PDB file of C-alpha atoms in Angstrom:
ATOM      1  CA  MET A  16     151.779  48.514  57.326  1.00 79.00           C
ATOM      2  CA  PRO A  17     147.967  48.113  57.330  1.00 87.00           C
ATOM      3  CA  PRO A  18     146.864  46.815  53.903  1.00 89.00           C
ATOM      4  CA  LEU A  19     144.298  49.638  53.525  1.00 90.00           C
ATOM      5  CA  LEU A  20     146.966  52.276  54.111  1.00 92.00           C
ATOM      6  CA  HIS A  21     149.166  50.490  51.586  1.00 92.00           C
ATOM      7  CA  LEU A  22     146.312  50.561  49.048  1.00 93.00           C
ATOM      8  CA  CYS A  23     145.668  54.258  49.736  1.00 94.00           C
ATOM      9  CA  GLN A  24     149.347  55.095  49.236  1.00 94.00           C
ATOM     10  CA  TRP A  25     149.397  53.145  46.004  1.00 93.00           C
ATOM     11  CA  LEU A  26     146.291  55.025  44.742  1.00 94.00           C
ATOM     12  CA  HIS A  27     147.754  58.323  45.940  1.00 94.00           C
ATOM     13  CA  ASP A  28     150.957  57.682  43.961  1.00 94.00           C
ATOM     14  CA  SER A  29     149.154  56.382  40.865  1.00 94.00           C
ATOM     15  CA  ALA A  30     149.420  58.401  37.643  1.00 94.00           C
ATOM     16  CA  ILE A  31     145.778  59.574  37.812  1.00 94.00           C
ATOM     17  CA  GLY A  32     145.976  60.499  41.506  1.00 94.00           C
ATOM     18  CA  THR A  33     149.163  62.477  40.959  1.00 94.00           C
ATOM     19  CA  ALA A  34     147.803  64.190  37.832  1.00 95.00           C
ATOM     20  CA  ILE A  35     144.659  65.426  39.657  1.00 94.00           C
ATOM     21  CA  ARG A  36     146.679  66.542  42.691  1.00 94.00           C
ATOM     22  CA  GLU A  37     149.198  68.460  40.612  1.00 94.00           C
ATOM     23  CA  SER A  38     146.647  70.138  38.336  1.00 93.00           C
ATOM     24  CA  THR A  39     145.320  73.553  39.341  1.00 90.00           C
ATOM     25  CA  TYR A  40     141.771  73.054  38.103  1.00 90.00           C
ATOM     26  CA  ALA A  41     141.151  69.290  38.148  1.00 93.00           C
ATOM     27  CA  PHE A  42     140.161  69.010  41.825  1.00 93.00           C
ATOM     28  CA  PRO A  43     137.652  71.910  41.984  1.00 90.00           C
ATOM     29  CA  VAL A  44     136.162  70.910  38.613  1.00 91.00           C
ATOM     30  CA  ILE A  45     135.690  67.251  39.639  1.00 94.00           C
ATOM     31  CA  GLU A  46     134.365  68.443  43.004  1.00 93.00           C
ATOM     32  CA  THR A  47     131.751  70.621  41.260  1.00 91.00           C
ATOM     33  CA  VAL A  48     130.656  67.660  39.123  1.00 93.00           C
ATOM     34  CA  HIS A  49     130.452  65.590  42.341  1.00 95.00           C
ATOM     35  CA  VAL A  50     128.159  68.167  44.000  1.00 93.00           C
ATOM     36  CA  LEU A  51     125.931  68.422  40.903  1.00 92.00           C
ATOM     37  CA  ALA A  52     125.618  64.626  40.795  1.00 94.00           C
ATOM     38  CA  ILE A  53     124.594  64.715  44.466  1.00 93.00           C
ATOM     39  CA  THR A  54     121.747  67.110  43.645  1.00 93.00           C
ATOM     40  CA  LEU A  55     120.571  64.676  40.944  1.00 94.00           C
ATOM     41  CA  LEU A  56     120.871  61.531  43.079  1.00 95.00           C
ATOM     42  CA  VAL A  57     119.638  62.951  46.387  1.00 94.00           C
ATOM     43  CA  GLY A  58     116.971  65.065  44.662  1.00 92.00           C
ATOM     44  CA  THR A  59     115.445  62.027  42.963  1.00 94.00           C
ATOM     45  CA  VAL A  60     115.840  59.737  45.984  1.00 95.00           C
ATOM     46  CA  ALA A  61     114.166  62.408  48.151  1.00 95.00           C
ATOM     47  CA  ILE A  62     111.157  62.458  45.790  1.00 95.00           C
ATOM     48  CA  VAL A  63     110.620  58.731  46.371  1.00 95.00           C
ATOM     49  CA  ASP A  64     111.127  59.177  50.132  1.00 96.00           C
ATOM     50  CA  LEU A  65     108.649  62.067  50.282  1.00 96.00           C
ATOM     51  CA  ARG A  66     106.099  60.042  48.255  1.00 96.00           C
ATOM     52  CA  LEU A  67     106.429  57.145  50.738  1.00 96.00           C
ATOM     53  CA  LEU A  68     105.872  59.583  53.604  1.00 96.00           C
ATOM     54  CA  GLY A  69     102.753  60.942  51.876  1.00 95.00           C
ATOM     55  CA  ILE A  70     104.146  64.465  51.351  1.00 94.00           C
ATOM     56  CA  LEU A  71     104.640  64.608  47.550  1.00 92.00           C
ATOM     57  CA  PHE A  72     102.662  63.109  44.617  1.00 93.00           C
ATOM     58  CA  LYS A  73     100.155  61.550  47.011  1.00 91.00           C
ATOM     59  CA  ARG A  74      97.722  60.780  44.193  1.00 89.00           C
ATOM     60  CA  GLU A  75     100.328  58.978  42.080  1.00 92.00           C
ATOM     61  CA  LYS A  76     101.091  55.268  42.391  1.00 94.00           C
ATOM     62  CA  VAL A  77     104.296  54.701  44.374  1.00 96.00           C
ATOM     63  CA  SER A  78     105.580  52.283  41.721  1.00 96.00           C
ATOM     64  CA  VAL A  79     105.025  54.871  38.952  1.00 94.00           C
ATOM     65  CA  ILE A  80     107.133  57.453  40.812  1.00 95.00           C
ATOM     66  CA  VAL A  81     109.842  54.909  41.681  1.00 95.00           C
ATOM     67  CA  GLY A  82     109.985  53.590  38.108  1.00 93.00           C
ATOM     68  CA  GLN A  83     110.345  57.030  36.551  1.00 93.00           C
ATOM     69  CA  VAL A  84     112.881  58.324  39.036  1.00 93.00           C
ATOM     70  CA  LEU A  85     115.212  55.299  39.172  1.00 93.00           C
ATOM     71  CA  PRO A  86     117.068  55.919  35.877  1.00 93.00           C
ATOM     72  CA  LEU A  87     117.861  59.491  37.016  1.00 94.00           C
ATOM     73  CA  ALA A  88     118.979  58.268  40.442  1.00 95.00           C
ATOM     74  CA  TRP A  89     121.270  55.652  38.866  1.00 94.00           C
ATOM     75  CA  SER A  90     122.756  58.247  36.494  1.00 95.00           C
ATOM     76  CA  GLY A  91     123.404  60.555  39.446  1.00 95.00           C
ATOM     77  CA  PHE A  92     124.902  57.657  41.391  1.00 95.00           C
ATOM     78  CA  ALA A  93     127.274  56.686  38.560  1.00 97.00           C
ATOM     79  CA  ILE A  94     128.563  60.263  38.119  1.00 97.00           C
ATOM     80  CA  MET A  95     128.819  60.749  41.879  1.00 96.00           C
ATOM     81  CA  PHE A  96     130.692  57.475  42.365  1.00 95.00           C
ATOM     82  CA  VAL A  97     133.237  58.061  39.587  1.00 97.00           C
ATOM     83  CA  SER A  98     133.872  61.716  40.515  1.00 97.00           C
ATOM     84  CA  GLY A  99     134.033  60.819  44.217  1.00 96.00           C
ATOM     85  CA  PHE A 100     136.512  58.033  43.549  1.00 96.00           C
ATOM     86  CA  LEU A 101     138.739  60.416  41.554  1.00 97.00           C
ATOM     87  CA  LEU A 102     138.639  62.980  44.394  1.00 96.00           C
ATOM     88  CA  PHE A 103     139.542  60.219  46.849  1.00 96.00           C
ATOM     89  CA  VAL A 104     142.423  58.893  44.710  1.00 96.00           C
ATOM     90  CA  SER A 105     143.958  62.367  44.453  1.00 95.00           C
ATOM     91  CA  GLU A 106     144.216  62.613  48.238  1.00 93.00           C
ATOM     92  CA  ALA A 107     144.027  58.955  49.262  1.00 94.00           C
ATOM     93  CA  GLU A 108     146.755  59.228  51.924  1.00 92.00           C
ATOM     94  CA  LYS A 109     145.064  62.206  53.569  1.00 92.00           C
ATOM     95  CA  SER A 110     141.630  60.532  53.286  1.00 93.00           C
ATOM     96  CA  TYR A 111     142.937  57.410  55.040  1.00 92.00           C
ATOM     97  CA  ALA A 112     143.786  59.473  58.098  1.00 90.00           C
ATOM     98  CA  SER A 113     140.651  61.670  57.945  1.00 93.00           C
ATOM     99  CA  PRO A 114     138.002  60.843  60.575  1.00 94.00           C
ATOM    100  CA  ALA A 115     135.353  62.656  58.494  1.00 95.00           C
ATOM    101  CA  PHE A 116     136.184  60.471  55.487  1.00 95.00           C
ATOM    102  CA  ARG A 117     135.919  57.296  57.578  1.00 94.00           C
ATOM    103  CA  VAL A 118     132.552  58.396  58.947  1.00 96.00           C
ATOM    104  CA  LYS A 119     131.418  59.176  55.408  1.00 96.00           C
ATOM    105  CA  LEU A 120     132.366  55.690  54.186  1.00 95.00           C
ATOM    106  CA  VAL A 121     130.346  54.076  56.982  1.00 96.00           C
ATOM    107  CA  LEU A 122     127.384  56.356  56.155  1.00 97.00           C
ATOM    108  CA  LEU A 123     127.679  55.472  52.447  1.00 95.00           C
ATOM    109  CA  LEU A 124     127.599  51.785  53.339  1.00 96.00           C
ATOM    110  CA  LEU A 125     124.433  52.305  55.405  1.00 96.00           C
ATOM    111  CA  VAL A 126     122.799  54.567  52.831  1.00 95.00           C
ATOM    112  CA  GLY A 127     123.531  51.902  50.191  1.00 94.00           C
ATOM    113  CA  LEU A 128     122.147  49.033  52.287  1.00 95.00           C
ATOM    114  CA  ASN A 129     118.902  50.930  52.936  1.00 95.00           C
ATOM    115  CA  PRO A 130     117.450  50.700  49.375  1.00 94.00           C
ATOM    116  CA  ILE A 131     118.691  47.104  49.008  1.00 95.00           C
ATOM    117  CA  ILE A 132     116.736  46.107  52.122  1.00 95.00           C
ATOM    118  CA  PHE A 133     113.756  48.271  51.046  1.00 95.00           C
ATOM    119  CA  HIS A 134     113.539  46.727  47.568  1.00 94.00           C
ATOM    120  CA  SER A 135     114.025  43.141  48.765  1.00 95.00           C
ATOM    121  CA  THR A 136     111.424  43.367  51.556  1.00 95.00           C
ATOM    122  CA  ILE A 137     108.485  45.791  51.843  1.00 94.00           C
ATOM    123  CA  TYR A 138     108.695  47.019  48.211  1.00 95.00           C
ATOM    124  CA  ARG A 139     107.985  43.450  46.982  1.00 94.00           C
ATOM    125  CA  THR A 140     104.414  43.910  48.191  1.00 94.00           C
ATOM    126  CA  VAL A 141     104.058  47.406  46.657  1.00 94.00           C
ATOM    127  CA  ALA A 142     101.101  46.211  44.550  1.00 94.00           C
ATOM    128  CA  THR A 143      98.994  46.010  47.732  1.00 95.00           C
ATOM    129  CA  TRP A 144      99.791  49.590  48.865  1.00 94.00           C
ATOM    130  CA  ASP A 145     100.623  51.290  45.553  1.00 95.00           C
ATOM    131  CA  ASN A 146      97.727  53.750  45.823  1.00 94.00           C
ATOM    132  CA  ALA A 147      97.997  54.382  49.575  1.00 94.00           C
ATOM    133  CA  LEU A 148      98.429  58.086  50.393  1.00 93.00           C
ATOM    134  CA  VAL A 149     100.976  57.105  53.033  1.00 93.00           C
ATOM    135  CA  ALA A 150     103.134  53.967  52.672  1.00 95.00           C
ATOM    136  CA  PRO A 151     103.282  51.222  55.374  1.00 95.00           C
ATOM    137  CA  ARG A 152     105.402  51.867  58.436  1.00 95.00           C
ATOM    138  CA  GLN A 153     108.380  49.799  57.236  1.00 95.00           C
ATOM    139  CA  ALA A 154     108.547  51.829  54.006  1.00 96.00           C
ATOM    140  CA  ARG A 155     108.213  55.113  55.931  1.00 96.00           C
ATOM    141  CA  THR A 156     111.097  54.036  58.169  1.00 96.00           C
ATOM    142  CA  ALA A 157     113.209  53.380  55.071  1.00 96.00           C
ATOM    143  CA  ALA A 158     112.271  56.856  53.755  1.00 97.00           C
ATOM    144  CA  ILE A 159     113.223  58.637  56.992  1.00 97.00           C
ATOM    145  CA  LEU A 160     116.468  56.640  57.210  1.00 97.00           C
ATOM    146  CA  SER A 161     117.260  57.555  53.598  1.00 97.00           C
ATOM    147  CA  LEU A 162     116.689  61.307  54.121  1.00 96.00           C
ATOM    148  CA  THR A 163     118.648  61.305  57.390  1.00 97.00           C
ATOM    149  CA  LEU A 164     121.551  59.207  56.123  1.00 97.00           C
ATOM    150  CA  TRP A 165     121.927  61.200  52.896  1.00 96.00           C
ATOM    151  CA  SER A 166     121.964  64.487  54.817  1.00 96.00           C
ATOM    152  CA  ALA A 167     124.555  63.051  57.203  1.00 96.00           C
ATOM    153  CA  THR A 168     126.634  61.815  54.240  1.00 96.00           C
ATOM    154  CA  ILE A 169     126.642  65.336  52.729  1.00 95.00           C
ATOM    155  CA  VAL A 170     127.630  66.846  56.093  1.00 95.00           C
ATOM    156  CA  ALA A 171     130.438  64.282  56.546  1.00 95.00           C
ATOM    157  CA  GLY A 172     131.602  64.876  52.968  1.00 93.00           C
ATOM    158  CA  ARG A 173     131.798  68.622  53.525  1.00 92.00           C
ATOM    159  CA  ALA A 174     133.602  68.019  56.811  1.00 93.00           C
ATOM    160  CA  ILE A 175     136.455  66.179  55.041  1.00 91.00           C
ATOM    161  CA  ALA A 176     137.762  69.557  53.895  1.00 87.00           C
ATOM    162  CA  TYR A 177     137.581  70.956  57.442  1.00 85.00           C
ATOM    163  CA  PHE A 178     139.504  68.165  59.224  1.00 76.00           C
ATOM    164  CA  HIS A 179     143.034  68.032  57.941  1.00 63.00           C
TER     165      HIS A 179
ATOM    166  CA  MET B   8     124.527 104.530  51.804  1.00 78.00           C
ATOM    167  CA  SER B   9     126.683 102.803  49.165  1.00 90.00           C
ATOM    168  CA  ILE B  10     127.028  99.028  49.026  1.00 89.00           C
ATOM    169  CA  LEU B  11     130.602  99.333  50.282  1.00 92.00           C
ATOM    170  CA  GLN B  12     129.433 101.371  53.270  1.00 93.00           C
ATOM    171  CA  LEU B  13     126.732  98.786  53.956  1.00 93.00           C
ATOM    172  CA  PHE B  14     129.261  95.927  53.858  1.00 94.00           C
ATOM    173  CA  ARG B  15     131.636  97.922  56.121  1.00 94.00           C
ATOM    174  CA  TRP B  16     128.813  98.566  58.558  1.00 93.00           C
ATOM    175  CA  VAL B  17     127.836  94.869  58.556  1.00 93.00           C
ATOM    176  CA  ALA B  18     131.477  93.887  59.137  1.00 94.00           C
ATOM    177  CA  HIS B  19     131.469  95.918  62.353  1.00 94.00           C
ATOM    178  CA  THR B  20     128.261  94.471  63.798  1.00 94.00           C
ATOM    179  CA  PRO B  21     128.900  92.285  66.866  1.00 93.00           C
ATOM    180  CA  PHE B  22     127.316  89.263  65.154  1.00 93.00           C
ATOM    181  CA  SER B  23     129.647  89.528  62.144  1.00 94.00           C
ATOM    182  CA  VAL B  24     132.652  89.891  64.458  1.00 93.00           C
ATOM    183  CA  PHE B  25     131.467  86.859  66.418  1.00 93.00           C
ATOM    184  CA  LEU B  26     131.100  84.744  63.228  1.00 92.00           C
ATOM    185  CA  ARG B  27     134.523  85.842  61.997  1.00 90.00           C
ATOM    186  CA  HIS B  28     136.258  84.808  65.184  1.00 91.00           C
ATOM    187  CA  SER B  29     134.342  81.589  65.693  1.00 91.00           C
ATOM    188  CA  THR B  30     136.149  78.369  64.741  1.00 86.00           C
ATOM    189  CA  TRP B  31     133.066  76.500  63.564  1.00 88.00           C
ATOM    190  CA  GLY B  32     130.830  79.356  62.419  1.00 90.00           C
ATOM    191  CA  PHE B  33     131.802  79.266  58.757  1.00 91.00           C
ATOM    192  CA  ALA B  34     131.986  75.455  58.569  1.00 91.00           C
ATOM    193  CA  VAL B  35     128.529  74.948  60.087  1.00 93.00           C
ATOM    194  CA  ILE B  36     126.827  77.642  57.966  1.00 95.00           C
ATOM    195  CA  GLU B  37     128.572  76.399  54.817  1.00 94.00           C
ATOM    196  CA  THR B  38     127.298  72.869  55.530  1.00 94.00           C
ATOM    197  CA  VAL B  39     123.714  74.146  55.913  1.00 96.00           C
ATOM    198  CA  HIS B  40     124.188  76.085  52.656  1.00 96.00           C
ATOM    199  CA  LEU B  41     125.268  72.817  50.959  1.00 94.00           C
ATOM    200  CA  LEU B  42     122.269  70.866  52.316  1.00 94.00           C
ATOM    201  CA  GLY B  43     120.033  73.651  50.955  1.00 95.00           C
ATOM    202  CA  LEU B  44     121.811  73.301  47.616  1.00 94.00           C
ATOM    203  CA  ALA B  45     121.083  69.566  47.460  1.00 93.00           C
ATOM    204  CA  ALA B  46     117.343  70.231  47.930  1.00 94.00           C
ATOM    205  CA  LEU B  47     117.138  73.314  45.689  1.00 95.00           C
ATOM    206  CA  GLY B  48     119.311  71.772  42.962  1.00 94.00           C
ATOM    207  CA  GLY B  49     117.284  68.566  43.086  1.00 94.00           C
ATOM    208  CA  ALA B  50     113.953  70.408  42.744  1.00 95.00           C
ATOM    209  CA  ILE B  51     115.178  72.597  39.857  1.00 96.00           C
ATOM    210  CA  LEU B  52     116.796  69.657  38.048  1.00 95.00           C
ATOM    211  CA  ILE B  53     113.687  67.491  38.240  1.00 95.00           C
ATOM    212  CA  VAL B  54     111.409  70.219  36.836  1.00 95.00           C
ATOM    213  CA  ASP B  55     113.853  71.226  34.081  1.00 96.00           C
ATOM    214  CA  LEU B  56     114.679  67.624  33.135  1.00 95.00           C
ATOM    215  CA  ARG B  57     110.905  67.036  32.823  1.00 94.00           C
ATOM    216  CA  LEU B  58     110.697  69.969  30.382  1.00 95.00           C
ATOM    217  CA  LEU B  59     113.558  68.359  28.442  1.00 95.00           C
ATOM    218  CA  GLY B  60     111.614  65.081  28.282  1.00 93.00           C
ATOM    219  CA  ILE B  61     113.609  63.179  30.938  1.00 93.00           C
ATOM    220  CA  GLY B  62     112.371  61.608  34.176  1.00 91.00           C
ATOM    221  CA  LEU B  63     108.804  62.014  35.482  1.00 91.00           C
ATOM    222  CA  LEU B  64     107.110  61.946  32.069  1.00 91.00           C
ATOM    223  CA  ARG B  65     103.752  60.579  33.228  1.00 90.00           C
ATOM    224  CA  GLN B  66     102.948  63.761  35.146  1.00 92.00           C
ATOM    225  CA  PRO B  67     102.551  67.200  33.523  1.00 93.00           C
ATOM    226  CA  ALA B  68     105.434  69.607  34.204  1.00 94.00           C
ATOM    227  CA  SER B  69     103.026  72.050  35.859  1.00 94.00           C
ATOM    228  CA  ARG B  70     102.004  69.406  38.422  1.00 94.00           C
ATOM    229  CA  ILE B  71     105.601  68.456  39.192  1.00 94.00           C
ATOM    230  CA  ALA B  72     106.487  72.123  39.649  1.00 95.00           C
ATOM    231  CA  ARG B  73     103.474  72.616  41.939  1.00 94.00           C
ATOM    232  CA  GLU B  74     104.342  69.548  44.059  1.00 94.00           C
ATOM    233  CA  LEU B  75     107.991  70.604  44.351  1.00 95.00           C
ATOM    234  CA  SER B  76     107.243  74.271  44.939  1.00 95.00           C
ATOM    235  CA  PRO B  77     107.354  74.080  48.794  1.00 94.00           C
ATOM    236  CA  ILE B  78     110.741  72.312  48.612  1.00 94.00           C
ATOM    237  CA  LEU B  79     112.049  74.817  46.084  1.00 95.00           C
ATOM    238  CA  LEU B  80     110.910  77.867  48.044  1.00 96.00           C
ATOM    239  CA  GLY B  81     111.919  76.365  51.404  1.00 96.00           C
ATOM    240  CA  SER B  82     115.423  75.438  50.263  1.00 96.00           C
ATOM    241  CA  LEU B  83     115.782  78.799  48.498  1.00 96.00           C
ATOM    242  CA  GLY B  84     114.985  80.421  51.866  1.00 97.00           C
ATOM    243  CA  VAL B  85     117.573  78.222  53.629  1.00 97.00           C
ATOM    244  CA  MET B  86     120.195  79.107  51.009  1.00 97.00           C
ATOM    245  CA  LEU B  87     119.400  82.835  51.205  1.00 96.00           C
ATOM    246  CA  ILE B  88     119.650  82.951  55.005  1.00 97.00           C
ATOM    247  CA  SER B  89     122.774  80.773  55.186  1.00 97.00           C
ATOM    248  CA  GLY B  90     124.243  82.726  52.261  1.00 96.00           C
ATOM    249  CA  VAL B  91     123.746  86.067  54.033  1.00 96.00           C
ATOM    250  CA  LEU B  92     125.358  84.555  57.145  1.00 96.00           C
ATOM    251  CA  LEU B  93     128.317  83.325  55.071  1.00 95.00           C
ATOM    252  CA  VAL B  94     128.815  86.845  53.729  1.00 95.00           C
ATOM    253  CA  MET B  95     128.620  88.129  57.313  1.00 95.00           C
ATOM    254  CA  THR B  96     131.655  85.987  58.220  1.00 94.00           C
ATOM    255  CA  GLY B  97     133.749  88.383  56.108  1.00 92.00           C
ATOM    256  CA  PRO B  98     131.746  91.061  54.274  1.00 94.00           C
ATOM    257  CA  LEU B  99     134.751  92.903  52.857  1.00 93.00           C
ATOM    258  CA  LYS B 100     136.313  89.706  51.509  1.00 93.00           C
ATOM    259  CA  TYR B 101     133.089  89.098  49.558  1.00 94.00           C
ATOM    260  CA  TYR B 102     132.827  92.740  48.493  1.00 94.00           C
ATOM    261  CA  ASP B 103     136.250  92.418  46.838  1.00 93.00           C
ATOM    262  CA  SER B 104     135.583  89.009  45.283  1.00 95.00           C
ATOM    263  CA  SER B 105     134.806  89.121  41.551  1.00 95.00           C
ATOM    264  CA  SER B 106     133.436  85.550  41.749  1.00 95.00           C
ATOM    265  CA  PHE B 107     130.974  86.713  44.408  1.00 96.00           C
ATOM    266  CA  ARG B 108     129.860  89.668  42.267  1.00 96.00           C
ATOM    267  CA  LEU B 109     129.358  87.351  39.286  1.00 96.00           C
ATOM    268  CA  LYS B 110     127.437  84.928  41.510  1.00 97.00           C
ATOM    269  CA  MET B 111     125.076  87.676  42.727  1.00 96.00           C
ATOM    270  CA  LEU B 112     124.467  88.831  39.145  1.00 97.00           C
ATOM    271  CA  LEU B 113     123.730  85.275  37.961  1.00 97.00           C
ATOM    272  CA  PHE B 114     121.590  84.607  41.039  1.00 97.00           C
ATOM    273  CA  PHE B 115     119.498  87.687  40.344  1.00 97.00           C
ATOM    274  CA  LEU B 116     119.074  86.625  36.691  1.00 97.00           C
ATOM    275  CA  ALA B 117     118.266  83.031  37.657  1.00 97.00           C
ATOM    276  CA  VAL B 118     115.598  84.075  40.188  1.00 96.00           C
ATOM    277  CA  ALA B 119     114.110  86.698  37.833  1.00 97.00           C
ATOM    278  CA  PHE B 120     113.977  84.173  34.982  1.00 97.00           C
ATOM    279  CA  TYR B 121     112.561  81.410  37.189  1.00 94.00           C
ATOM    280  CA  PHE B 122     109.700  83.474  38.520  1.00 93.00           C
ATOM    281  CA  SER B 123     108.757  85.122  35.197  1.00 95.00           C
ATOM    282  CA  LEU B 124     109.347  83.423  31.823  1.00 95.00           C
ATOM    283  CA  HIS B 125     110.098  79.998  33.290  1.00 94.00           C
ATOM    284  CA  ARG B 126     106.923  80.113  35.342  1.00 93.00           C
ATOM    285  CA  SER B 127     104.740  80.941  32.341  1.00 94.00           C
ATOM    286  CA  VAL B 128     106.391  78.096  30.385  1.00 94.00           C
ATOM    287  CA  ILE B 129     105.591  75.741  33.289  1.00 94.00           C
ATOM    288  CA  ARG B 130     101.969  76.929  33.299  1.00 92.00           C
ATOM    289  CA  SER B 131     101.681  76.178  29.585  1.00 91.00           C
ATOM    290  CA  ASN B 132     102.766  72.566  30.231  1.00 90.00           C
ATOM    291  CA  ALA B 133      99.565  71.443  31.951  1.00 89.00           C
ATOM    292  CA  ASP B 134      99.304  68.085  30.177  1.00 88.00           C
ATOM    293  CA  VAL B 135     101.655  65.208  29.363  1.00 85.00           C
ATOM    294  CA  ALA B 136     102.159  66.176  25.690  1.00 83.00           C
ATOM    295  CA  PRO B 137     105.835  66.342  24.646  1.00 83.00           C
ATOM    296  CA  SER B 138     107.484  69.679  25.436  1.00 85.00           C
ATOM    297  CA  THR B 139     107.656  72.351  22.771  1.00 88.00           C
ATOM    298  CA  SER B 140     111.077  73.632  21.749  1.00 91.00           C
ATOM    299  CA  MET B 141     110.196  76.848  23.631  1.00 91.00           C
ATOM    300  CA  SER B 142     109.856  74.811  26.858  1.00 93.00           C
ATOM    301  CA  LYS B 143     113.138  73.054  26.178  1.00 95.00           C
ATOM    302  CA  ILE B 144     114.927  76.356  25.634  1.00 96.00           C
ATOM    303  CA  ALA B 145     113.482  77.654  28.913  1.00 96.00           C
ATOM    304  CA  ALA B 146     114.782  74.539  30.699  1.00 97.00           C
ATOM    305  CA  VAL B 147     118.262  74.909  29.195  1.00 97.00           C
ATOM    306  CA  VAL B 148     118.429  78.624  30.084  1.00 97.00           C
ATOM    307  CA  SER B 149     117.277  77.869  33.634  1.00 97.00           C
ATOM    308  CA  LEU B 150     119.814  75.031  34.080  1.00 96.00           C
ATOM    309  CA  ALA B 151     122.601  77.191  32.607  1.00 97.00           C
ATOM    310  CA  LEU B 152     121.812  80.128  34.930  1.00 97.00           C
ATOM    311  CA  TRP B 153     121.589  77.987  38.088  1.00 96.00           C
ATOM    312  CA  LEU B 154     124.714  76.059  37.070  1.00 95.00           C
ATOM    313  CA  GLY B 155     126.454  79.408  36.648  1.00 95.00           C
ATOM    314  CA  VAL B 156     125.375  80.443  40.153  1.00 95.00           C
ATOM    315  CA  GLY B 157     126.834  77.196  41.526  1.00 93.00           C
ATOM    316  CA  LEU B 158     130.097  77.465  39.593  1.00 92.00           C
ATOM    317  CA  ALA B 159     130.609  81.117  40.560  1.00 94.00           C
ATOM    318  CA  GLY B 160     129.855  80.129  44.171  1.00 93.00           C
ATOM    319  CA  ARG B 161     132.468  77.384  44.072  1.00 91.00           C
ATOM    320  CA  ALA B 162     134.907  79.853  42.517  1.00 91.00           C
ATOM    321  CA  ILE B 163     134.607  82.204  45.551  1.00 92.00           C
ATOM    322  CA  GLY B 164     136.435  79.617  47.654  1.00 85.00           C
ATOM    323  CA  PHE B 165     138.884  78.738  44.905  1.00 82.00           C
ATOM    324  CA  LEU B 166     139.702  81.908  42.961  1.00 82.00           C
ATOM    325  CA  GLY B 167     138.595  84.548  45.467  1.00 76.00           C
TER     326      GLY B 167
END
């Protein structure tokens, strides 16, 4: 048996997975929390992306926007991650076989790598372009990738429920 | 024409019949509705969190609201259009759904509140001074109403 399938079955049969699956309200409630956390995370990330592209808060320093928005984005991420993991555990066996879920995991990996690359490369020199109305090309690419990948992640996440 | 007659009439339009019989119609429109929600929810949250003293504190709430206004109105438009299309996939199912009726009531209240009292509170926050308790109450009411719209919307698929 593939080790990942084994892990998914173990999670699926765990006490918490079983409890969520067998409860009437747990899944839709956790799912609602998951969607609200997405609005917080993606909403704040989009503000940074739109600032880099020169669409929002053009007259504000990029670093000031990033600094203020990051705590909200991290809070959204934490809630989204925990609620998403619980949703996954409750239907881990089904998720393993779901093409939409697999696509979503790949997208999440990419959407997670994007800010790591952004912060360790072009953002290091932010002091030189902090006041620029439009950020340098590399930062704009990161912004477009972020908006595209997050939208695709939401679409893939919604599709999980449609591909059983 | 009563609302029921309107919904019956809509249900018989060729477009509604087409949506109802299409395999992907509902799924695609629902996904667009969800993308609109991410943008609308994000814009509302950021403005209301600012009123509560969280997040973008170095800009006045009125400026944040002005900057986000195109996103808010644009995503509201996307949600309205996709929402009408969702209803068109099965008008009578929605007519009978108590969750849907509650959602429409809360949506009406949320929009009315947002564009009246909430807007005047935003206007009064033109500098970076800490929010008054009046502003905080407005933010809590706004978040509660929009959250209610979302929860009632989720309940349509779950409770009917």
